[in-house]
Coordinates of C-alpha atoms in Angstrom, one line a residue:
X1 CA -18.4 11.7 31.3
X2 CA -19.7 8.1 31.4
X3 CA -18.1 5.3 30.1
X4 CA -21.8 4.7 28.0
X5 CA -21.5 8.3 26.5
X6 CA -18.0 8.4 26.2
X7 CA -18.2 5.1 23.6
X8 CA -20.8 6.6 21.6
X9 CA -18.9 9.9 21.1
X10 CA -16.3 8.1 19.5
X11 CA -18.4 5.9 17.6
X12 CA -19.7 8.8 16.2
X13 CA -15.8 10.4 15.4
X14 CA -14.8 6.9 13.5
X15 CA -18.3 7.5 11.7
X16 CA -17.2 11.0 10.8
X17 CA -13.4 9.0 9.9
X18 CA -15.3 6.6 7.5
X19 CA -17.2 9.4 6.2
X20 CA -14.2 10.7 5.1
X21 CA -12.9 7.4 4.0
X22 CA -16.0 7.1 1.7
X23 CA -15.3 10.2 -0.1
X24 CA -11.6 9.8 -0.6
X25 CA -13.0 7.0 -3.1
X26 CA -13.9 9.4 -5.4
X27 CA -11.9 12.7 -4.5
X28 CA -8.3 11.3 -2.4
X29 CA -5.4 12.0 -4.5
X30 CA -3.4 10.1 -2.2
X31 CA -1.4 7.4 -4.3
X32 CA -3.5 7.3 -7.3
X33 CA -0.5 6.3 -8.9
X34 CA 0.0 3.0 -7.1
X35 CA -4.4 2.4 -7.8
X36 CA -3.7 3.0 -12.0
X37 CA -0.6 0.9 -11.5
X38 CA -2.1 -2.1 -10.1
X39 CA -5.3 -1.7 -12.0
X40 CA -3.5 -2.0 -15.2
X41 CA -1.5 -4.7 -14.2
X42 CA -5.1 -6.6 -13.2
X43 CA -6.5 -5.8 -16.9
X44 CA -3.1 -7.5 -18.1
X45 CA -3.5 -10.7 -16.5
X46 CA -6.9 -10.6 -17.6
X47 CA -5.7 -10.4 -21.1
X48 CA -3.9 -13.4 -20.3
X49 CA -0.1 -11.6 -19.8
X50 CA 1.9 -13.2 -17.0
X51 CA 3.6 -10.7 -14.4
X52 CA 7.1 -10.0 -14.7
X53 CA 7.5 -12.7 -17.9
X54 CA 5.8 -10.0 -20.7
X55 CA 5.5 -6.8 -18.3
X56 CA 7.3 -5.2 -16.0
X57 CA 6.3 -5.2 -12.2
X58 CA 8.1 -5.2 -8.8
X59 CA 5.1 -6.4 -6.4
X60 CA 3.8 -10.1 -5.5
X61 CA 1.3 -10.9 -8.2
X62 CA -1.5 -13.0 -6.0
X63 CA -3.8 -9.1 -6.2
X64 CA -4.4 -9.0 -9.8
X65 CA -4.9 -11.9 -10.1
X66 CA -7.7 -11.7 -8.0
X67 CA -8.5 -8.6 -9.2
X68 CA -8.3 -9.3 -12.8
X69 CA -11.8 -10.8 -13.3
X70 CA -13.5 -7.6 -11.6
X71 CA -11.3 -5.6 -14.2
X72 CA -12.5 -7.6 -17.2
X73 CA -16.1 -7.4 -16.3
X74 CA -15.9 -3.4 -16.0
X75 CA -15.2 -3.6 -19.9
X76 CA -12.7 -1.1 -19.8
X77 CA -14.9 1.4 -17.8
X78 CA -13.4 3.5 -15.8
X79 CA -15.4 3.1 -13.0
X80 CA -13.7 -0.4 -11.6
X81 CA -11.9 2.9 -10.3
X82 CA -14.6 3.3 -7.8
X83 CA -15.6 -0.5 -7.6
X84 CA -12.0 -1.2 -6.2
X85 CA -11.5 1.4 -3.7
X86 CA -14.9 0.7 -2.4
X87 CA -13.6 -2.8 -1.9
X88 CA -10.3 -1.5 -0.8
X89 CA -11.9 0.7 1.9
X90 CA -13.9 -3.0 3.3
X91 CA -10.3 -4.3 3.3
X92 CA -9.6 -1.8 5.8
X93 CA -12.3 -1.7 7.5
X94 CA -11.7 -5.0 8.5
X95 CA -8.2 -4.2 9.2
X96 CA -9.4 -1.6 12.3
X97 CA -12.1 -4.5 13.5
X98 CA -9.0 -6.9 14.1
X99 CA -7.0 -3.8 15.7
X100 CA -9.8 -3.1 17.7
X101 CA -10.0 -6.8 18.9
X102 CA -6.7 -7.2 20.3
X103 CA -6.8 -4.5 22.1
X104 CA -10.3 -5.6 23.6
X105 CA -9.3 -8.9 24.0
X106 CA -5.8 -9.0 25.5
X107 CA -5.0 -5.4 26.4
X108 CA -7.1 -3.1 27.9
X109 CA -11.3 -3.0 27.2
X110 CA -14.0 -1.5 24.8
X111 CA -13.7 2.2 25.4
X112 CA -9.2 1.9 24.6
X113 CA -10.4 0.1 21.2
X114 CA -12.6 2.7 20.2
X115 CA -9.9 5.3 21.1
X116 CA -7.1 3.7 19.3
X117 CA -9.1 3.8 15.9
X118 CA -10.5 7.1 16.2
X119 CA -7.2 8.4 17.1
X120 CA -5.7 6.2 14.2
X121 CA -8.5 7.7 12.1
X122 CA -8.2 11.3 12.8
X123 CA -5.0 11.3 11.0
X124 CA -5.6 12.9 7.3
X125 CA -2.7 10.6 5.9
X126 CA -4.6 7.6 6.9
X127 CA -8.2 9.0 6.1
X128 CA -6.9 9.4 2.8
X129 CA -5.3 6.3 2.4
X130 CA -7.8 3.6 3.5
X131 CA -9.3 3.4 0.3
X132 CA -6.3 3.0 -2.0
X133 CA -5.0 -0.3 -4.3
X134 CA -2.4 -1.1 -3.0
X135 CA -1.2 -4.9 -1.9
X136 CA -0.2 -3.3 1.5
X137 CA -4.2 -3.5 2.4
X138 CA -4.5 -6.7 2.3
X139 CA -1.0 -7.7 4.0
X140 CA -2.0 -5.4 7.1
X141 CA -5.1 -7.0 7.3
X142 CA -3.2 -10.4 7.1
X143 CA -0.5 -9.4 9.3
X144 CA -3.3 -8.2 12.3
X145 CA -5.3 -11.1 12.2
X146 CA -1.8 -13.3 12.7
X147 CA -1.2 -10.9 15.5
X148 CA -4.8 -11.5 16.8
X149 CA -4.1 -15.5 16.6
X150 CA -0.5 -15.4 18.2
X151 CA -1.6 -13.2 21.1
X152 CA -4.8 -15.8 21.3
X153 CA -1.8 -18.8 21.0
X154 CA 0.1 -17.2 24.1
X155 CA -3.1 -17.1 26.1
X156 CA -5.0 -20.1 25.4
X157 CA -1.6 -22.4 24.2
X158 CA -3.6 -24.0 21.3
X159 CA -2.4 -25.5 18.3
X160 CA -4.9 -24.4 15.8
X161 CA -4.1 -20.4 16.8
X162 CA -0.3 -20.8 16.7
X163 CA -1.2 -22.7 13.3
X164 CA -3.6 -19.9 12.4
X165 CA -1.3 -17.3 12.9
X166 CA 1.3 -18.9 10.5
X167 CA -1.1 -19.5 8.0
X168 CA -2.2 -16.0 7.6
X169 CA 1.4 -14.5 7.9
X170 CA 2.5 -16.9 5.0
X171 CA -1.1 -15.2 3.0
X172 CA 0.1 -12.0 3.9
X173 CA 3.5 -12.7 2.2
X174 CA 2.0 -13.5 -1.3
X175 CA 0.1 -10.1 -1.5
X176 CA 3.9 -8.7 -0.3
X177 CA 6.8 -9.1 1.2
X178 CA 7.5 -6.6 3.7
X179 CA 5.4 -8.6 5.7
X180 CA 8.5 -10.0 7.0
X181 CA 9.2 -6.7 8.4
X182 CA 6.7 -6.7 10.5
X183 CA 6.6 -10.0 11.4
X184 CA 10.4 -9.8 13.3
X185 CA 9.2 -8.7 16.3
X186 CA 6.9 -11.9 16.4
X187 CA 9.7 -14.0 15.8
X188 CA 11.3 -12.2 18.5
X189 CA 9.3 -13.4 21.1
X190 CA 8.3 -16.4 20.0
X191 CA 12.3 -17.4 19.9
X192 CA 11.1 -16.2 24.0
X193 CA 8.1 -18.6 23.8
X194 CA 10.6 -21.2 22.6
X195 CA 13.0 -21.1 25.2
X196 CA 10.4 -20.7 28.2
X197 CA 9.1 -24.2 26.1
X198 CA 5.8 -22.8 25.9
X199 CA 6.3 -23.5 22.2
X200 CA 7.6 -27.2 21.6
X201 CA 9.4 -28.2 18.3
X202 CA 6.0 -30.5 17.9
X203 CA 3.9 -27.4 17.8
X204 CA 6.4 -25.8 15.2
X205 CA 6.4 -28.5 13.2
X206 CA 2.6 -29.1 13.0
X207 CA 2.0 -24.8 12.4
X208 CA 4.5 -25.1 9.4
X209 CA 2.2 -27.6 7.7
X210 CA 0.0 -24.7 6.2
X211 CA 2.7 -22.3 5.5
X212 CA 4.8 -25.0 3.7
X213 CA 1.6 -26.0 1.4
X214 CA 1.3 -22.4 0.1
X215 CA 4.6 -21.6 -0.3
X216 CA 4.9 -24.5 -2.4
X217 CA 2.1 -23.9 -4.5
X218 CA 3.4 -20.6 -5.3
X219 CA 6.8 -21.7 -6.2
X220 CA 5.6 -24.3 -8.5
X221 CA 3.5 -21.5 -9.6
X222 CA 6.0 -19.4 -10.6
X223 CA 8.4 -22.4 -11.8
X224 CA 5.6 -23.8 -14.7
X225 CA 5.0 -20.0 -15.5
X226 CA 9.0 -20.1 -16.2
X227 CA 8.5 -17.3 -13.9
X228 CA 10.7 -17.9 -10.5
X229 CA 13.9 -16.3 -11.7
X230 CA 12.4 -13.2 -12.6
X231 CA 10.1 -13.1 -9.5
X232 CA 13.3 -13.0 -7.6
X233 CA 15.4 -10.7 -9.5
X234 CA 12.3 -8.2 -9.6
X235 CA 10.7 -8.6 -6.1
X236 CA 13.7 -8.8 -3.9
X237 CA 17.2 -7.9 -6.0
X238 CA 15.5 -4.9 -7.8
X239 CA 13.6 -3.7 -4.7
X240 CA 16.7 -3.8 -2.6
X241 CA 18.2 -1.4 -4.6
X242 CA 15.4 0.6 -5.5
X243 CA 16.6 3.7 -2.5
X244 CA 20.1 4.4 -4.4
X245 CA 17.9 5.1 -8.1
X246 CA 14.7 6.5 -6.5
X247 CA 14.0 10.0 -6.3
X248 CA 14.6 12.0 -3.6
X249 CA 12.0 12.5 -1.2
X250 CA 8.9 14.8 -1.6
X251 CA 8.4 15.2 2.5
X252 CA 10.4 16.2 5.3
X253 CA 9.7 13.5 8.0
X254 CA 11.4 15.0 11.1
X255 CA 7.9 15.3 12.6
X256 CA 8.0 11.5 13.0
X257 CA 10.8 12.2 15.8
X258 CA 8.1 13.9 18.4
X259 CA 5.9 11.5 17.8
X260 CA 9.0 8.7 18.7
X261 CA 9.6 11.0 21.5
X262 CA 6.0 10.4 22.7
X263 CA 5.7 6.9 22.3
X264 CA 8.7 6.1 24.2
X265 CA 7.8 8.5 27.1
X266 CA 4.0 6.2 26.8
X267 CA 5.7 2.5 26.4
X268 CA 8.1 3.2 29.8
X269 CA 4.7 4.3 31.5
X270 CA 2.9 1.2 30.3
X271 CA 5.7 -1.5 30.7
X272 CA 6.4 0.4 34.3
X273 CA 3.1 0.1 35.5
X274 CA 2.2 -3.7 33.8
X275 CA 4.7 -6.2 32.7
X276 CA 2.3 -7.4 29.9
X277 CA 3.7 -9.3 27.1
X278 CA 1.0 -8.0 25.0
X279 CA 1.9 -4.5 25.0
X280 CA 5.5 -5.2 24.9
X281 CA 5.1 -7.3 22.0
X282 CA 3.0 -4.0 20.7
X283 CA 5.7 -1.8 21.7
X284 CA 8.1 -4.6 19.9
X285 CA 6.8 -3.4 16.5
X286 CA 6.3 0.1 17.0
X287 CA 10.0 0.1 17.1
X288 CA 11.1 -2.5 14.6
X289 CA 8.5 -0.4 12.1
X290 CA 10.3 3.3 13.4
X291 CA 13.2 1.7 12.6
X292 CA 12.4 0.5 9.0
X293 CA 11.3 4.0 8.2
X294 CA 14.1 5.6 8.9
X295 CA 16.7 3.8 7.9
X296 CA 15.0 2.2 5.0
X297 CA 12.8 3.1 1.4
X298 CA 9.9 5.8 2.9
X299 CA 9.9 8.0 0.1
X300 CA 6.2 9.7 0.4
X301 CA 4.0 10.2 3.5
X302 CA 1.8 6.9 3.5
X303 CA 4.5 4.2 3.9
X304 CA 4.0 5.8 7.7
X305 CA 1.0 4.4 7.9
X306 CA 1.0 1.6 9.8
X307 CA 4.0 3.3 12.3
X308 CA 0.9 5.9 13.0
X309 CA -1.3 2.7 13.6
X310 CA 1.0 1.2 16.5
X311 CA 1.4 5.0 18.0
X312 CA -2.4 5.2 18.0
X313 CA -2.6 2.1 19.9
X314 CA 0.4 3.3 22.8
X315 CA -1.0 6.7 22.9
X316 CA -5.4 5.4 23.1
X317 CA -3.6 2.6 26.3
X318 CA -1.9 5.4 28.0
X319 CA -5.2 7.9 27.5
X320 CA -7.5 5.0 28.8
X321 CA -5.6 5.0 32.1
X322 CA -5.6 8.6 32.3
X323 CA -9.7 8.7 32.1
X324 CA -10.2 6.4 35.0
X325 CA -8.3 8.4 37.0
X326 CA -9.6 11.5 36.0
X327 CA -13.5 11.4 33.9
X328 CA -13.5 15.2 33.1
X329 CA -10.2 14.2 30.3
X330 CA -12.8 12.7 28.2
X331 CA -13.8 16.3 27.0
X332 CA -10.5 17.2 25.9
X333 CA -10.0 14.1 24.1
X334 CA -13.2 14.6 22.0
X335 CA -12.5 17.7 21.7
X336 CA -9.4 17.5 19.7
X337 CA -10.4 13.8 18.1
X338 CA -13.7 16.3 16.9
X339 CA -11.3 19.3 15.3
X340 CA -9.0 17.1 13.6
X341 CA -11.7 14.6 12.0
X342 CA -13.0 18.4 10.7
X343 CA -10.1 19.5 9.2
X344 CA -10.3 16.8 6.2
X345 CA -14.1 18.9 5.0
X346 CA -12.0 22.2 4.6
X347 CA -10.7 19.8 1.7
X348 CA -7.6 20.3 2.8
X349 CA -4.6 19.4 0.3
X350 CA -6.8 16.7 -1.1
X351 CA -6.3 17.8 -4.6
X352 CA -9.7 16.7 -5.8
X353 CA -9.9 18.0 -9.1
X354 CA -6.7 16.2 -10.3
X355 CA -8.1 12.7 -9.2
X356 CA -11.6 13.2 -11.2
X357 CA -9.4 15.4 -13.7
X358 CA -7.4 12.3 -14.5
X359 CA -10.3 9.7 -14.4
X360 CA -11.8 11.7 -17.5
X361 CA -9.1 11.7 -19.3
X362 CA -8.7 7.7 -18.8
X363 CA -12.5 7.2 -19.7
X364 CA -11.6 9.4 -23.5
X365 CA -9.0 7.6 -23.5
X366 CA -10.5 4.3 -23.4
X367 CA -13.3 5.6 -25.7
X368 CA -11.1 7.0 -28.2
X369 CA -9.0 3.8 -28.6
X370 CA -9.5 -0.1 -28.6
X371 CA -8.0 -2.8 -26.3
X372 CA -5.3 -3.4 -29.3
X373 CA -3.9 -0.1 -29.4
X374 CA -0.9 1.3 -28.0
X375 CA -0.9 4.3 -25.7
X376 CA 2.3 5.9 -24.3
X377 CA 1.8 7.2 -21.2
X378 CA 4.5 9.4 -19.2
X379 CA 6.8 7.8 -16.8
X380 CA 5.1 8.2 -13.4
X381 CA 1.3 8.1 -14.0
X382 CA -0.3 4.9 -16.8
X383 CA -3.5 6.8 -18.1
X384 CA -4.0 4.1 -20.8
X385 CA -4.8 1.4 -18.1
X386 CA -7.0 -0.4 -21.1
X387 CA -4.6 -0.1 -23.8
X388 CA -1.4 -2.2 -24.7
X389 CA 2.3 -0.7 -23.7
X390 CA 5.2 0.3 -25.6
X391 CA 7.7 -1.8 -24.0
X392 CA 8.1 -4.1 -21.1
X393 CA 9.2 -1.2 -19.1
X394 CA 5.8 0.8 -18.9
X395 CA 6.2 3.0 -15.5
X396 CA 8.8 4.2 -14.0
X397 CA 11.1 3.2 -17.0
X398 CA 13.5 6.0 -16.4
X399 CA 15.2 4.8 -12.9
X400 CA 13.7 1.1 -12.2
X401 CA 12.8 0.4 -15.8
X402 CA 16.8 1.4 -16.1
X403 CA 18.2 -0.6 -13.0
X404 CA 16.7 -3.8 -14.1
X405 CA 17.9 -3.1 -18.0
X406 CA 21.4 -2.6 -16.4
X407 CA 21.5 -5.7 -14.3
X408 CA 19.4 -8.1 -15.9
X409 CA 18.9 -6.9 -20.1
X410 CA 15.8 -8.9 -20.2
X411 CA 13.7 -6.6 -22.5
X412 CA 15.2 -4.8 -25.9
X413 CA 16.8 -1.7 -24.7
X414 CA 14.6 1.3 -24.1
X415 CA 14.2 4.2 -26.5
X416 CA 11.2 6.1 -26.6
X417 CA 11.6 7.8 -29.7
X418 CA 12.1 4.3 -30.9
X419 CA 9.1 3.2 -29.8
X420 CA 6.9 6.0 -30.9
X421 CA 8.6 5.5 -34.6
X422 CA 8.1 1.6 -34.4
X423 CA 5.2 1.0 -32.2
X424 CA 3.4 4.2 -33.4
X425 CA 1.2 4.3 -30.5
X426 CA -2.4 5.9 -31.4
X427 CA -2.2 8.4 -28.7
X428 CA 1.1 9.6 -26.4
X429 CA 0.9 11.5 -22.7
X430 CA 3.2 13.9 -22.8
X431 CA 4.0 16.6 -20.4
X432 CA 7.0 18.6 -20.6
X433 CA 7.8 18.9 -17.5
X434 CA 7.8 15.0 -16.8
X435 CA 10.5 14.6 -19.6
X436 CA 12.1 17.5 -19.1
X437 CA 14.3 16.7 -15.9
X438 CA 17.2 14.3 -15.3
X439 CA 15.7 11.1 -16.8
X440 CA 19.3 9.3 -17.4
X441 CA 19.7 10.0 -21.0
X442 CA 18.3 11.1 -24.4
X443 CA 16.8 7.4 -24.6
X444 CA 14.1 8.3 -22.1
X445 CA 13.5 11.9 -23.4
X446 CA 10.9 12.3 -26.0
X447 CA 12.2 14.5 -29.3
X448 CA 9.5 17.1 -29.5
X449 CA 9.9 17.4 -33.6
X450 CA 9.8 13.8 -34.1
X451 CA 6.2 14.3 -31.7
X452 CA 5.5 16.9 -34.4
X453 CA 5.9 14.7 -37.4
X454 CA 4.0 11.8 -36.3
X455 CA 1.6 13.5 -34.0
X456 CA -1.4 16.7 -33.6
X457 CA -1.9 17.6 -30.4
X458 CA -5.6 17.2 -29.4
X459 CA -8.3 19.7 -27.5
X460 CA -5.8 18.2 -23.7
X461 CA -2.6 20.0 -24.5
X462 CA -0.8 17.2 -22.8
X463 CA -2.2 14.5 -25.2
X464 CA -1.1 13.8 -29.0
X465 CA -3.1 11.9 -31.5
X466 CA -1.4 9.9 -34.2
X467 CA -1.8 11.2 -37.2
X468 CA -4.2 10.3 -40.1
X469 CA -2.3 8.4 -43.0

């Protein structure tokens, strides 16, 4: 097979891949947790609540607040829903472009680009992921493009890409943190760059200028907002304890070790047959990110995402050398890339109804109540993303909501029949089954007759109206 008809085959499979992205905005169950979460949070800060100060959060605050506007404008329709994923899926979009980039301009050419995302692409946990709200998004996109500038630094020893890539490392790190993670491997070689002086103090100094600007602002951000004690205890003490309170994990990961396996049999091949500091630096980070999700937080199947990324990339280099050796490979290649971009229209686990089930149920609830009224929602999912909360603790109250009460007592103690006798929220979630297990106490489990005495249940047996006075 050509090298022209080759590329357009897999132009055509990432088509199919963003196909699939595109419907995932409406149908992909995939984390629509995390998308109601951050929304939410957005239409608080719109309201004029600052994070972590009047509600409770745990991530870097610099996405609602640029999402807030696009949240206030939607009026409390539900479908920002769409609006934000469809901006989400742009995000990363751009994300594969930069991928694609390095690759094609320090690694390998055209045709190994287009293989890495399609392989990337093929994957249903990513296909279904894209799309989602999450900060992640835009730090990956932050993180490649300081990838893209360091690997341009090493080549071309400029200032401004050295500066470029510090500058979009520190952006990364206000949408989250983990950033850092992924940036060691950077640091390791640039610790090399130091000592081979192909990075002078001088050049340090000047790259930090950016970096030390923003930082800045945000700390003075957080400082006037009487803010920068709580963004610490909440984005670094709270989340360093989160694995010993979370749940246990809903997936067995051991499939994760064959694709390790693979990867380590592909990086001796590639660092055997080219010593390039490019895709050892590549390699660098496959391992550094394997590493983090073993050892550390991974509870569900798309904190692997970005591992699959880097394995797409050492798998589409070791392919690439294979087809210019041997042409007739190509077939077999497309042939699975085909199949497995296929499998995502048998619907496949995708749970669509649930995601448009629990979109309709936001929208009456948004139509039923007004901006001023409480809603109590259940501990893992916030339906009333338009409505005011209970408490400070309004997710997740039962084991992070808990941690930070323990450790910090910021907020009056939670107790949700409390609440629902005091606050007397206008309508209450409530599913048995998300009460019903090991919350940590009667404070977090609701008293079904005290529902009953305040409460009908409506035509959604999982939702209860106040009742009239």
């Amino acid at each position: 097979m050509s090298e022209k008809c080759f590329s357009r085959i897999l132009l055509f499979l990432i088509g199919i891949s963003a196909l699939s992205v595109f419907i995932n905005i409406f149908i992909g169950y995939q984390a629509i947790t995390d998308d109601l979460e951050h929304i939410h949070a957005s239409w608080l800060v719109w309201n004029g609540q600052v994070p972590y100060k009047d509600f409770f959060e745990h991530h870097h605050p610099l996405m609602w607040y640029l999402f807030a506007p696009i949240v206030g404008m939607c009026n409390r329709n539900i479908m920002v829903f769409f609006v934000i994923r469809g901006i989400m899926s742009l995000v990363s979009f751009a994300t594969l472009y930069v991928v694609y980039r390095i690759i094609k301009d320090f690694i390998s050419d055209r045709i190994t680009g287009l293989l890495a995302i399609s392989i990337y692409c093929a994957s249903f946990v990513v296909q279904q992921t894209l799309a989602q709200f999450k900060p992640d998004l835009f730090m990956q996109l932050f993180f490649m493009l300081a990838v893209y500038y360091f690997f341009r630094f090493i080549r071309d020893e400029k200032q401004k890409d050295l500066s470029l890539c510090a500058a979009f490392l520190t952006i990364g790190f206000l949408f989250l943190q983990t950033i850092i993670f992924l940036a060691l491997p950077l640091g390791i070689i640039g610790i090399y760059l130091i000592y081979t002086k192909k990075i002078g103090l001088k050049m340090l100094a000047k790259a930090a200028v950016i970096p030390a600007v923003i930082l800045c602002s945000a700390v003075m951000f957080l400082y006037f907002s009487g803010n920068l004690e709580r963004y610490f205890q909440l984005n670094w003490i709270i989340n360093s304890q989160m694995q010993s309170v979370v749940p246990e994990k809903a997936t067995d990961f051991s499939d994760f070790y064959i694709i390790f396996a693979i990867d380590t049999g592909c990086s001796l091949f590639l660092l055997c047959k080219n010593r390039n500091i490019y895709v050892a630096t590549l390699i660098l980070c496959f391992y550094a990110e394997f590493l983090l999700r073993a050892f550390y937080f991974s509870p569900v199947i798309y904190y692997f995402k970005i591992l699959l990324l880097y394995n797409s990339v050492i798998i589409s280099l070791v392919l690439a050398e294979i087809y210019r050796k041997w042409k007739l490979s190509t077939y077999v290649v497309c042939l699975l890339l085909l199949l497995a971009n296929l499998k995502f229209f048998t619907f496949e686990n995708t749970q669509a109804d649930k995601t448009l089930t629990t979109l309709n149920v936001i929208s009456l609830i948004s139509k039923n109540t007004t901006q001023d009224d409480y809603v109590l929602n259940t501990p893992f999912i916030p339906l009333g993303i338009f409505n005011k909360d209970v408490h400070y603790y309004w997710f997740f109250w039962h084991f992070l909501g808990k941690l930070d009460e323990t450790l910090y007592n910021y907020a009056e103690p939670f107790d949700i029949n409390e609440l629902i006798k005091t606050k007397k929220p206008k309508l209450v979630i409530y599913r048995k089954y998300q009460f019903s297990e090991k919350m940590g106490g009667k404070q977090f489990e609701i008293d079904e007759n005290l529902l009953s005495e305040y409460y009908n249940k409506t035509s959604m047996d999982f939702l209860y109206e106040i009742k009239a006075k």
